[in-house]
mmCIF file of C-alpha atoms and ligand atoms in Angstrom:
data_model
loop_
_atom_site.group_PDB
_atom_site.id
_atom_site.type_symbol
_atom_site.label_atom_id
_atom_site.label_comp_id
_atom_site.label_asym_id
_atom_site.label_seq_id
_atom_site.Cartn_x
_atom_site.Cartn_y
_atom_site.Cartn_z
ATOM 1 C CA UNK A 27 -0.677 2.084 -22.996
ATOM 2 C CA UNK A 28 0.797 0.447 -19.880
ATOM 3 C CA UNK A 29 -1.320 -1.088 -17.125
ATOM 4 C CA UNK A 30 -1.028 -0.682 -13.363
ATOM 5 C CA UNK A 31 -2.944 -2.557 -10.678
ATOM 6 C CA UNK A 32 -3.556 -0.904 -7.310
ATOM 7 C CA UNK A 33 -4.870 -2.639 -4.200
ATOM 8 C CA UNK A 34 -6.688 -0.680 -1.525
ATOM 9 C CA UNK A 35 -7.722 1.784 -4.226
ATOM 10 C CA UNK A 36 -11.036 2.793 -2.657
ATOM 11 C CA UNK A 37 -9.491 5.431 -0.378
ATOM 12 C CA UNK A 38 -6.388 7.220 0.818
ATOM 13 C CA UNK A 39 -3.001 6.447 -0.713
ATOM 14 C CA UNK A 40 -4.483 3.927 -3.161
ATOM 15 C CA UNK A 41 -7.068 6.401 -4.428
ATOM 16 C CA UNK A 42 -4.516 9.209 -4.852
ATOM 17 C CA UNK A 43 -2.070 6.853 -6.556
ATOM 18 C CA UNK A 44 -4.747 5.867 -9.070
ATOM 19 C CA UNK A 45 -5.165 9.520 -9.965
ATOM 20 C CA UNK A 46 -1.397 10.039 -10.214
ATOM 21 C CA UNK A 47 -0.853 7.013 -12.470
ATOM 22 C CA UNK A 48 -3.866 7.918 -14.596
ATOM 23 C CA UNK A 49 -2.271 11.333 -15.129
ATOM 24 C CA UNK A 50 0.880 9.463 -16.207
ATOM 25 C CA UNK A 51 -1.250 7.676 -18.822
ATOM 26 C CA UNK A 52 -1.666 4.283 -17.173
ATOM 27 C CA UNK A 53 -4.667 2.064 -17.767
ATOM 28 C CA UNK A 54 -5.697 0.880 -14.295
ATOM 29 C CA UNK A 55 -7.004 -2.141 -12.476
ATOM 30 C CA UNK A 56 -8.516 -0.832 -9.264
ATOM 31 C CA UNK A 57 -8.940 -3.305 -6.403
ATOM 32 C CA UNK A 58 -10.813 -2.808 -3.163
ATOM 33 C CA UNK A 59 -13.704 -3.996 -1.050
ATOM 34 C CA UNK A 60 -16.087 -1.095 -1.732
ATOM 35 C CA UNK A 61 -17.527 -1.105 -5.257
ATOM 36 C CA UNK A 62 -19.275 2.262 -4.853
ATOM 37 C CA UNK A 63 -15.981 3.943 -3.982
ATOM 38 C CA UNK A 64 -14.114 2.214 -6.814
ATOM 39 C CA UNK A 65 -16.827 3.298 -9.270
ATOM 40 C CA UNK A 66 -16.539 6.912 -8.098
ATOM 41 C CA UNK A 67 -12.773 6.731 -8.563
ATOM 42 C CA UNK A 68 -13.160 5.180 -12.016
ATOM 43 C CA UNK A 69 -15.462 8.052 -13.048
ATOM 44 C CA UNK A 70 -12.841 10.630 -12.008
ATOM 45 C CA UNK A 71 -9.992 9.172 -14.094
ATOM 46 C CA UNK A 72 -8.631 10.215 -17.463
ATOM 47 C CA UNK A 73 -7.702 6.660 -18.523
ATOM 48 C CA UNK A 74 -9.704 3.392 -18.676
ATOM 49 C CA UNK A 75 -10.086 1.432 -15.467
ATOM 50 C CA UNK A 76 -11.313 -2.069 -14.630
ATOM 51 C CA UNK A 77 -12.678 -2.749 -11.145
ATOM 52 C CA UNK A 78 -12.014 -5.830 -9.020
ATOM 53 C CA UNK A 79 -13.747 -6.187 -5.675
ATOM 54 C CA UNK A 80 -12.146 -8.622 -3.260
ATOM 55 C CA UNK A 81 -10.580 -8.736 0.171
ATOM 56 C CA UNK A 82 -6.789 -9.248 0.009
ATOM 57 C CA UNK A 83 -7.078 -11.485 3.090
ATOM 58 C CA UNK A 84 -9.049 -14.029 1.058
ATOM 59 C CA UNK A 85 -6.427 -16.080 -0.754
ATOM 60 C CA UNK A 86 -8.819 -17.725 -3.215
ATOM 61 C CA UNK A 87 -10.570 -14.449 -3.991
ATOM 62 C CA UNK A 88 -7.234 -12.787 -4.796
ATOM 63 C CA UNK A 89 -6.219 -15.457 -7.303
ATOM 64 C CA UNK A 90 -9.709 -15.712 -8.806
ATOM 65 C CA UNK A 91 -9.922 -11.948 -9.330
ATOM 66 C CA UNK A 92 -6.498 -11.678 -10.930
ATOM 67 C CA UNK A 93 -7.089 -14.715 -13.135
ATOM 68 C CA UNK A 94 -10.341 -13.116 -14.317
ATOM 69 C CA UNK A 95 -8.515 -10.206 -15.965
ATOM 70 C CA UNK A 96 -8.992 -10.071 -19.724
ATOM 71 C CA UNK A 97 -7.291 -8.022 -22.432
ATOM 72 C CA UNK A 98 -6.302 -5.213 -22.337
ATOM 73 C CA UNK A 99 -6.153 -5.363 -18.530
ATOM 74 C CA UNK A 100 -4.355 -8.690 -18.209
ATOM 75 C CA UNK A 101 -0.738 -7.647 -18.846
ATOM 76 C CA UNK A 102 0.298 -5.870 -15.682
ATOM 77 C CA UNK A 103 3.311 -3.573 -15.864
ATOM 78 C CA UNK A 104 3.109 -2.082 -12.369
ATOM 79 C CA UNK A 105 1.719 -3.457 -9.104
ATOM 80 C CA UNK A 106 1.052 -1.031 -6.266
ATOM 81 C CA UNK A 107 0.644 -3.396 -3.325
ATOM 82 C CA UNK A 108 -1.056 -0.894 -1.057
ATOM 83 C CA UNK A 109 -3.953 -2.546 0.792
ATOM 84 C CA UNK A 110 -3.421 -2.714 4.529
ATOM 85 C CA UNK A 111 -4.615 -1.285 7.795
ATOM 86 C CA UNK A 112 -3.852 -0.848 11.468
ATOM 87 C CA UNK A 113 -6.264 -2.325 14.002
ATOM 88 C CA UNK A 114 -5.889 -1.077 17.560
ATOM 89 C CA UNK A 115 -3.043 0.635 19.409
ATOM 90 C CA UNK A 116 -2.736 -1.281 22.658
ATOM 91 C CA UNK A 117 0.093 -2.711 24.737
ATOM 92 C CA UNK A 118 0.823 -6.312 23.740
ATOM 93 C CA UNK A 119 -0.677 -7.814 26.912
ATOM 94 C CA UNK A 120 -3.964 -5.969 26.338
ATOM 95 C CA UNK A 121 -4.211 -6.093 22.547
ATOM 96 C CA UNK A 122 -6.855 -8.173 20.827
ATOM 97 C CA UNK A 123 -5.714 -11.295 19.005
ATOM 98 C CA UNK A 124 -8.398 -10.612 16.391
ATOM 99 C CA UNK A 125 -6.739 -7.262 15.683
ATOM 100 C CA UNK A 126 -3.361 -8.932 15.452
ATOM 101 C CA UNK A 127 -4.656 -11.552 13.024
ATOM 102 C CA UNK A 128 -6.381 -8.929 10.889
ATOM 103 C CA UNK A 129 -3.059 -7.089 10.497
ATOM 104 C CA UNK A 130 -1.048 -10.205 9.723
ATOM 105 C CA UNK A 131 -3.715 -11.385 7.278
ATOM 106 C CA UNK A 132 -4.118 -8.046 5.504
ATOM 107 C CA UNK A 133 -0.740 -6.343 5.709
ATOM 108 C CA UNK A 134 1.416 -9.432 5.322
ATOM 109 C CA UNK A 135 -0.520 -12.273 3.707
ATOM 110 C CA UNK A 136 -2.507 -9.909 1.466
ATOM 111 C CA UNK A 137 0.697 -8.401 0.080
ATOM 112 C CA UNK A 138 2.136 -11.883 -0.477
ATOM 113 C CA UNK A 139 -0.983 -13.226 -2.228
ATOM 114 C CA UNK A 140 -1.236 -10.331 -4.690
ATOM 115 C CA UNK A 141 2.485 -10.454 -5.501
ATOM 116 C CA UNK A 142 2.361 -14.232 -5.946
ATOM 117 C CA UNK A 143 -0.659 -14.012 -8.245
ATOM 118 C CA UNK A 144 1.070 -11.498 -10.535
ATOM 119 C CA UNK A 145 4.666 -12.730 -10.481
ATOM 120 C CA UNK A 146 4.314 -15.496 -13.091
ATOM 121 C CA UNK A 147 3.238 -13.121 -15.852
ATOM 122 C CA UNK A 148 5.910 -10.557 -14.939
ATOM 123 C CA UNK A 149 8.577 -13.264 -14.918
ATOM 124 C CA UNK A 150 7.462 -14.714 -18.248
ATOM 125 C CA UNK A 151 7.438 -11.249 -19.836
ATOM 126 C CA UNK A 152 10.697 -10.367 -18.044
ATOM 127 C CA UNK A 153 9.223 -7.024 -17.252
ATOM 128 C CA UNK A 154 7.351 -5.322 -14.463
ATOM 129 C CA UNK A 155 7.532 -3.269 -11.316
ATOM 130 C CA UNK A 156 6.278 -4.037 -7.829
ATOM 131 C CA UNK A 157 5.939 -1.289 -5.246
ATOM 132 C CA UNK A 158 4.929 -2.396 -1.760
ATOM 133 C CA UNK A 159 3.526 0.174 0.631
ATOM 134 C CA UNK A 160 5.292 -0.262 3.954
ATOM 135 C CA UNK A 161 5.509 2.256 6.779
ATOM 136 C CA UNK A 162 7.978 4.036 9.038
ATOM 137 C CA UNK A 163 6.472 1.548 11.522
ATOM 138 C CA UNK A 164 8.284 -1.216 9.649
ATOM 139 C CA UNK A 165 11.603 0.546 10.133
ATOM 140 C CA UNK A 166 11.271 1.113 13.898
ATOM 141 C CA UNK A 167 8.754 -0.110 16.433
ATOM 142 C CA UNK A 168 6.855 2.345 18.601
ATOM 143 C CA UNK A 169 5.047 1.752 21.896
ATOM 144 C CA UNK A 170 1.750 -0.125 21.396
ATOM 145 C CA UNK A 171 2.520 -0.525 17.695
ATOM 146 C CA UNK A 172 3.707 -4.124 18.280
ATOM 147 C CA UNK A 173 2.040 -6.225 15.562
ATOM 148 C CA UNK A 174 1.322 -3.337 13.183
ATOM 149 C CA UNK A 175 5.061 -2.550 13.250
ATOM 150 C CA UNK A 176 5.898 -6.243 12.838
ATOM 151 C CA UNK A 177 3.564 -6.550 9.856
ATOM 152 C CA UNK A 178 5.184 -3.595 8.118
ATOM 153 C CA UNK A 179 8.674 -4.903 8.968
ATOM 154 C CA UNK A 180 7.618 -8.072 7.153
ATOM 155 C CA UNK A 181 6.670 -5.974 4.119
ATOM 156 C CA UNK A 182 10.107 -4.345 4.231
ATOM 157 C CA UNK A 183 11.989 -7.626 4.374
ATOM 158 C CA UNK A 184 9.729 -9.320 1.815
ATOM 159 C CA UNK A 185 10.398 -6.435 -0.569
ATOM 160 C CA UNK A 186 14.112 -7.027 -0.213
ATOM 161 C CA UNK A 187 13.771 -10.765 -0.787
ATOM 162 C CA UNK A 188 11.512 -10.261 -3.764
ATOM 163 C CA UNK A 189 14.020 -7.864 -5.309
ATOM 164 C CA UNK A 190 16.734 -10.517 -4.960
ATOM 165 C CA UNK A 191 14.580 -13.226 -6.531
ATOM 166 C CA UNK A 192 13.353 -10.961 -9.339
ATOM 167 C CA UNK A 193 16.786 -9.621 -10.184
ATOM 168 C CA UNK A 194 17.493 -12.125 -13.002
ATOM 169 C CA UNK A 195 14.251 -11.159 -14.719
ATOM 170 C CA UNK A 196 14.613 -7.371 -14.932
ATOM 171 C CA UNK A 197 11.674 -6.725 -12.608
ATOM 172 C CA UNK A 198 11.928 -3.611 -10.464
ATOM 173 C CA UNK A 199 10.980 -4.122 -6.805
ATOM 174 C CA UNK A 200 10.836 -1.393 -4.188
ATOM 175 C CA UNK A 201 8.876 -0.099 -1.222
ATOM 176 C CA UNK A 202 7.725 3.244 0.071
ATOM 177 C CA UNK A 203 7.551 3.767 3.831
ATOM 178 C CA UNK A 204 5.389 6.725 4.787
ATOM 179 C CA UNK A 205 5.151 8.314 8.211
ATOM 180 C CA UNK A 206 1.995 10.098 9.355
ATOM 181 C CA UNK A 207 -0.471 10.475 6.477
ATOM 182 C CA UNK A 208 -3.886 12.061 7.053
ATOM 183 C CA UNK A 209 -6.241 9.398 5.635
ATOM 184 C CA UNK A 210 -8.877 7.033 7.052
ATOM 185 C CA UNK A 211 -5.935 5.103 8.562
ATOM 186 C CA UNK A 212 -6.366 6.298 12.153
ATOM 187 C CA UNK A 213 -10.160 6.113 11.998
ATOM 188 C CA UNK A 214 -9.834 2.443 11.076
ATOM 189 C CA UNK A 215 -7.134 1.883 13.719
ATOM 190 C CA UNK A 216 -9.385 3.393 16.409
ATOM 191 C CA UNK A 217 -12.542 1.668 15.120
ATOM 192 C CA UNK A 218 -14.407 4.818 14.127
ATOM 193 C CA UNK A 219 -13.383 6.988 17.094
ATOM 194 C CA UNK A 220 -13.019 10.206 15.091
ATOM 195 C CA UNK A 221 -11.786 12.545 17.868
ATOM 196 C CA UNK A 222 -9.054 10.058 18.775
ATOM 197 C CA UNK A 223 -8.166 9.644 15.091
ATOM 198 C CA UNK A 224 -8.008 13.407 14.557
ATOM 199 C CA UNK A 225 -5.712 13.822 17.575
ATOM 200 C CA UNK A 226 -3.001 11.786 15.780
ATOM 201 C CA UNK A 227 -2.584 14.595 13.235
ATOM 202 C CA UNK A 228 -3.088 17.522 15.620
ATOM 203 C CA UNK A 229 -0.537 20.316 15.897
ATOM 204 C CA UNK A 230 1.598 19.037 13.038
ATOM 205 C CA UNK A 231 1.366 19.054 9.279
ATOM 206 C CA UNK A 232 0.969 15.415 8.217
ATOM 207 C CA UNK A 233 1.595 14.053 4.743
ATOM 208 C CA UNK A 234 -1.405 13.915 2.449
ATOM 209 C CA UNK A 235 -2.299 10.876 0.374
ATOM 210 C CA UNK A 236 -1.329 13.002 -2.639
ATOM 211 C CA UNK A 237 2.180 13.554 -1.233
ATOM 212 C CA UNK A 238 2.660 9.790 -1.051
ATOM 213 C CA UNK A 239 1.095 9.249 -4.466
ATOM 214 C CA UNK A 240 3.490 11.770 -5.991
ATOM 215 C CA UNK A 241 6.450 9.876 -4.524
ATOM 216 C CA UNK A 242 5.050 6.601 -5.890
ATOM 217 C CA UNK A 243 4.675 8.386 -9.219
ATOM 218 C CA UNK A 244 8.382 9.204 -9.069
ATOM 219 C CA UNK A 245 9.265 5.552 -8.419
ATOM 220 C CA UNK A 246 7.132 4.472 -11.383
ATOM 221 C CA UNK A 247 8.363 7.198 -13.731
ATOM 222 C CA UNK A 248 12.062 6.589 -13.028
ATOM 223 C CA UNK A 249 13.831 5.308 -16.164
ATOM 224 C CA UNK A 250 13.674 1.508 -16.573
ATOM 225 C CA UNK A 251 17.318 1.089 -15.538
ATOM 226 C CA UNK A 252 16.609 2.854 -12.213
ATOM 227 C CA UNK A 253 15.007 1.100 -9.231
ATOM 228 C CA UNK A 254 13.949 3.207 -6.287
ATOM 229 C CA UNK A 255 14.425 0.363 -3.840
ATOM 230 C CA UNK A 256 13.486 2.024 -0.585
ATOM 231 C CA UNK A 257 11.887 5.387 0.014
ATOM 232 C CA UNK A 258 11.004 6.645 3.504
ATOM 233 C CA UNK A 259 8.684 9.638 3.313
ATOM 234 C CA UNK A 260 8.061 11.652 6.476
ATOM 235 C CA UNK A 261 6.271 14.888 7.250
ATOM 236 C CA UNK A 262 8.884 17.501 8.124
ATOM 237 C CA UNK A 263 7.297 17.625 11.596
ATOM 238 C CA UNK A 264 8.139 13.931 12.107
ATOM 239 C CA UNK A 265 11.741 12.791 12.635
ATOM 240 C CA UNK A 266 11.130 9.113 13.458
ATOM 241 C CA UNK A 267 8.255 6.769 14.224
ATOM 242 C CA UNK A 268 7.634 8.608 17.487
ATOM 243 C CA UNK A 269 9.692 11.803 17.504
ATOM 244 C CA UNK A 270 7.151 14.365 16.381
ATOM 245 C CA UNK A 271 7.359 18.125 16.612
ATOM 246 C CA UNK A 272 3.826 19.080 17.661
ATOM 247 C CA UNK A 273 3.383 22.830 17.717
ATOM 248 C CA UNK A 274 2.007 24.088 21.017
HETATM 249 C C1 LIG B 313 1.389 4.662 9.210
HETATM 250 C C2 LIG B 313 2.414 5.450 9.896
HETATM 251 O O1 LIG B 313 3.407 6.215 12.108
HETATM 252 O O2 LIG B 313 1.009 5.870 12.043
HETATM 253 O O3 LIG B 313 1.876 3.465 8.742
HETATM 254 O O4 LIG B 313 2.480 3.986 12.026
HETATM 255 S S1 LIG B 313 2.313 5.354 11.587
#
């Protein structure tokens, strides 16, 4: 049985991806900050799962958690580097520096820490797959997206660099870049303002977390000689980061 590790597994895309990979027969390491949510997810799965609670922004916690893995959860075949969030949607001159730091720390540094902690074992086994979760926001900036877009652009470029460095070792590296997905994403971005969060997905049919998980499942299930390097997944009602066909 192969093993996959998923960050940000306690909700949204991470949660749905855990269910997708469990259906594919993967043993799972589920990482997140909320143990109660991870336990509920674990109970819903068809395959064994080990839980790791840490914040990807905490460099020492990331390495400590991954070093704590014991057999049969210690040989990771697939990393889904999913944890990340948006904080605020404000013009640059009004945005909060705390929000900016939270996005750089979580979306950029968190992705780097988890990849760095797992790379040595993948390199020594000359086997593995890393899938980073980017965003359409990393492909094109949109007004008031400033640092969120920059953080996801960093994920995009890091994915490319990692694929170059991992090429001699047979490790598959790719990223998925979703557009609008109806998850807790906007509620977090707007700090619990539910009406404002709901308005993001009004009058269009957004992606679901399951839609994204299915696409990740495709990247994972592709034959070993096939790397899905870059997959942008949009709702049909969305043509670009900010061209959206809202039905009146
Ligand atoms: C989430 C997609 O368009 O809200 O990364 O930035 S978007």
